[in-house]
């Protein structure tokens, strides 16, 4: 099964339909509203605005597994992201990214190592996976690597479809 066939719901309900991203570059990020790294929402939105017309999207995946930093309901998460950071990129349902209830999307993603060789469990909120237009994982970035860092932007520009 490819990443495009993984079933996950949108934050507000209904299927998120990952197949719609076939042929695009996607940055999948497990997000949280009450984390020290939450300010990365602003940088994620800047990437979204800068590269959307070139076949790119951020896909935010809320997760409450790290110090309960995403306790909100779908409505609260959507309102926070919109009013605080002006988020326009899509958000999925809240999922678990580690452990026995790890979502199938993350079961696939965590097989990829980052530049330091880390693979396996997600370390914290805002870990990032760059998906190439063909659905392969092109890169993995630690939570502390900011979305506007040279490493992320360079990797993204290398795989942009347009």
Short mmCIF file of C-alpha atoms in Angstrom, two decimals:
data_model
loop_
_atom_site.label_atom_id
_atom_site.label_comp_id
_atom_site.label_asym_id
_atom_site.label_seq_id
_atom_site.Cartn_x
_atom_site.Cartn_y
_atom_site.Cartn_z
CA UNK A 1 0.00 0.00 0.00
CA UNK A 2 1.34 3.43 -0.94
CA UNK A 3 1.04 6.53 1.24
CA UNK A 4 -1.71 7.71 -1.08
CA UNK A 5 -3.85 4.70 -0.15
CA UNK A 6 -3.60 5.19 3.62
CA UNK A 7 -6.95 6.08 5.15
CA UNK A 8 -7.02 9.06 7.47
CA UNK A 9 -9.82 11.49 8.18
CA UNK A 10 -9.74 15.25 7.89
CA UNK A 11 -9.81 17.27 11.11
CA UNK A 12 -13.42 18.29 10.61
CA UNK A 13 -14.50 14.77 9.57
CA UNK A 14 -14.71 12.78 6.38
CA UNK A 15 -11.76 11.28 4.51
CA UNK A 16 -8.64 13.40 4.06
CA UNK A 17 -8.08 11.58 0.73
CA UNK A 18 -4.29 11.46 0.54
CA UNK A 19 -4.59 10.44 -3.12
CA UNK A 20 -5.30 14.10 -3.92
CA UNK A 21 -1.63 14.78 -3.20
CA UNK A 22 -0.32 12.38 -5.84
CA UNK A 23 2.05 14.37 -8.03
CA UNK A 24 2.67 17.00 -5.34
CA UNK A 25 5.35 17.53 -2.71
CA UNK A 26 3.92 17.21 0.80
CA UNK A 27 5.43 18.06 4.18
CA UNK A 28 3.72 15.87 6.79
CA UNK A 29 4.10 17.28 10.31
CA UNK A 30 2.70 16.04 13.63
CA UNK A 31 1.45 19.25 15.21
CA UNK A 32 0.34 20.45 18.65
CA UNK A 33 -1.15 23.70 19.92
CA UNK A 34 0.46 23.89 23.36
CA UNK A 35 4.06 22.98 22.56
CA UNK A 36 7.23 25.05 22.79
CA UNK A 37 7.56 24.41 19.05
CA UNK A 38 4.02 25.55 18.20
CA UNK A 39 5.44 28.75 16.71
CA UNK A 40 6.50 26.55 13.78
CA UNK A 41 2.89 26.82 12.58
CA UNK A 42 3.81 30.30 11.28
CA UNK A 43 6.78 28.96 9.30
CA UNK A 44 4.71 26.05 7.98
CA UNK A 45 2.08 28.51 6.74
CA UNK A 46 4.82 30.62 5.09
CA UNK A 47 6.02 27.51 3.21
CA UNK A 48 2.44 26.77 2.22
CA UNK A 49 1.95 30.27 0.84
CA UNK A 50 5.31 30.36 -0.95
CA UNK A 51 5.18 26.96 -2.66
CA UNK A 52 1.48 25.99 -3.01
CA UNK A 53 1.30 27.24 -6.60
CA UNK A 54 4.27 25.02 -7.46
CA UNK A 55 2.61 21.79 -6.35
CA UNK A 56 3.25 21.70 -2.62
CA UNK A 57 1.22 21.41 0.56
CA UNK A 58 1.83 21.06 4.26
CA UNK A 59 -0.29 18.36 5.91
CA UNK A 60 -0.69 18.90 9.65
CA UNK A 61 -1.41 15.83 11.75
CA UNK A 62 -2.49 16.73 15.30
CA UNK A 63 -1.16 14.44 18.01
CA UNK A 64 -1.63 14.48 21.79
CA UNK A 65 1.02 11.88 22.67
CA UNK A 66 3.74 14.26 23.82
CA UNK A 67 3.01 15.82 27.23
CA UNK A 68 -0.67 16.13 26.24
CA UNK A 69 0.19 19.23 24.19
CA UNK A 70 -2.75 18.82 21.79
CA UNK A 71 -5.75 18.29 24.09
CA UNK A 72 -8.30 20.18 21.99
CA UNK A 73 -11.33 19.02 20.09
CA UNK A 74 -11.24 19.24 16.30
CA UNK A 75 -13.16 22.52 16.50
CA UNK A 76 -10.74 23.97 19.06
CA UNK A 77 -7.70 22.89 17.02
CA UNK A 78 -9.11 24.39 13.82
CA UNK A 79 -10.02 27.66 15.56
CA UNK A 80 -6.59 27.94 17.20
CA UNK A 81 -4.71 27.29 13.96
CA UNK A 82 -6.82 29.70 11.98
CA UNK A 83 -7.02 32.58 14.45
CA UNK A 84 -3.51 32.37 15.89
CA UNK A 85 -1.44 31.45 12.83
CA UNK A 86 -3.75 31.94 9.84
CA UNK A 87 -3.27 28.31 8.85
CA UNK A 88 -4.68 27.47 5.43
CA UNK A 89 -3.05 24.07 4.92
CA UNK A 90 -5.05 20.91 5.57
CA UNK A 91 -5.18 19.22 8.96
CA UNK A 92 -6.08 15.60 9.62
CA UNK A 93 -7.82 13.99 12.53
CA UNK A 94 -5.85 13.68 15.77
CA UNK A 95 -3.86 10.42 15.73
CA UNK A 96 -1.22 8.50 17.64
CA UNK A 97 2.19 8.50 15.95
CA UNK A 98 3.94 6.02 18.28
CA UNK A 99 3.06 2.86 20.15
CA UNK A 100 0.63 0.03 19.52
CA UNK A 101 -2.08 2.40 18.22
CA UNK A 102 0.26 4.18 15.80
CA UNK A 103 -1.68 5.35 12.77
CA UNK A 104 -0.84 3.45 9.52
CA UNK A 105 0.44 6.69 7.97
CA UNK A 106 3.11 6.94 10.64
CA UNK A 107 3.81 3.20 10.51
CA UNK A 108 5.06 3.90 6.98
CA UNK A 109 6.77 7.21 7.68
CA UNK A 110 8.88 6.14 10.66
CA UNK A 111 10.79 3.63 8.51
CA UNK A 112 12.71 6.58 7.03
CA UNK A 113 15.85 7.86 8.76
CA UNK A 114 16.74 11.52 9.10
CA UNK A 115 20.16 12.97 8.21
CA UNK A 116 21.54 11.82 11.58
CA UNK A 117 20.33 8.25 11.03
CA UNK A 118 17.36 8.37 13.41
CA UNK A 119 14.47 6.22 12.32
CA UNK A 120 11.65 4.66 14.23
CA UNK A 121 9.56 6.45 16.83
CA UNK A 122 8.64 10.09 16.48
CA UNK A 123 10.69 12.07 19.01
CA UNK A 124 8.31 14.97 19.69
CA UNK A 125 5.78 17.30 18.14
CA UNK A 126 6.70 18.91 14.81
CA UNK A 127 8.78 16.06 13.37
CA UNK A 128 8.63 16.49 9.60
CA UNK A 129 8.52 14.12 6.62
CA UNK A 130 8.92 15.42 3.08
CA UNK A 131 6.98 13.30 0.59
CA UNK A 132 8.03 13.40 -3.06
CA UNK A 133 5.44 13.67 -5.85
CA UNK A 134 5.74 9.91 -6.46
CA UNK A 135 4.73 9.17 -2.86
CA UNK A 136 8.16 8.19 -1.54
CA UNK A 137 9.58 9.74 1.60
CA UNK A 138 12.30 12.10 0.39
CA UNK A 139 13.52 13.34 3.79
CA UNK A 140 12.87 13.34 7.52
CA UNK A 141 13.61 16.27 9.82
CA UNK A 142 13.80 16.48 13.60
CA UNK A 143 11.26 18.55 15.54
CA UNK A 144 13.88 21.24 16.19
CA UNK A 145 14.62 21.69 12.47
CA UNK A 146 12.48 24.67 11.57
CA UNK A 147 10.30 24.56 8.45
CA UNK A 148 12.16 27.54 6.98
CA UNK A 149 15.62 26.04 7.59
CA UNK A 150 18.06 25.65 4.74
CA UNK A 151 17.80 21.84 4.97
CA UNK A 152 14.03 21.75 4.59
CA UNK A 153 13.82 24.42 1.88
CA UNK A 154 16.66 22.87 -0.15
CA UNK A 155 15.11 19.38 0.02
CA UNK A 156 11.70 20.80 -0.92
CA UNK A 157 12.99 22.77 -3.88
CA UNK A 158 14.75 19.66 -5.21
CA UNK A 159 11.49 17.71 -5.46
CA UNK A 160 8.92 20.36 -6.40
CA UNK A 161 6.95 19.11 -9.40
CA UNK A 162 6.47 22.48 -11.11
#
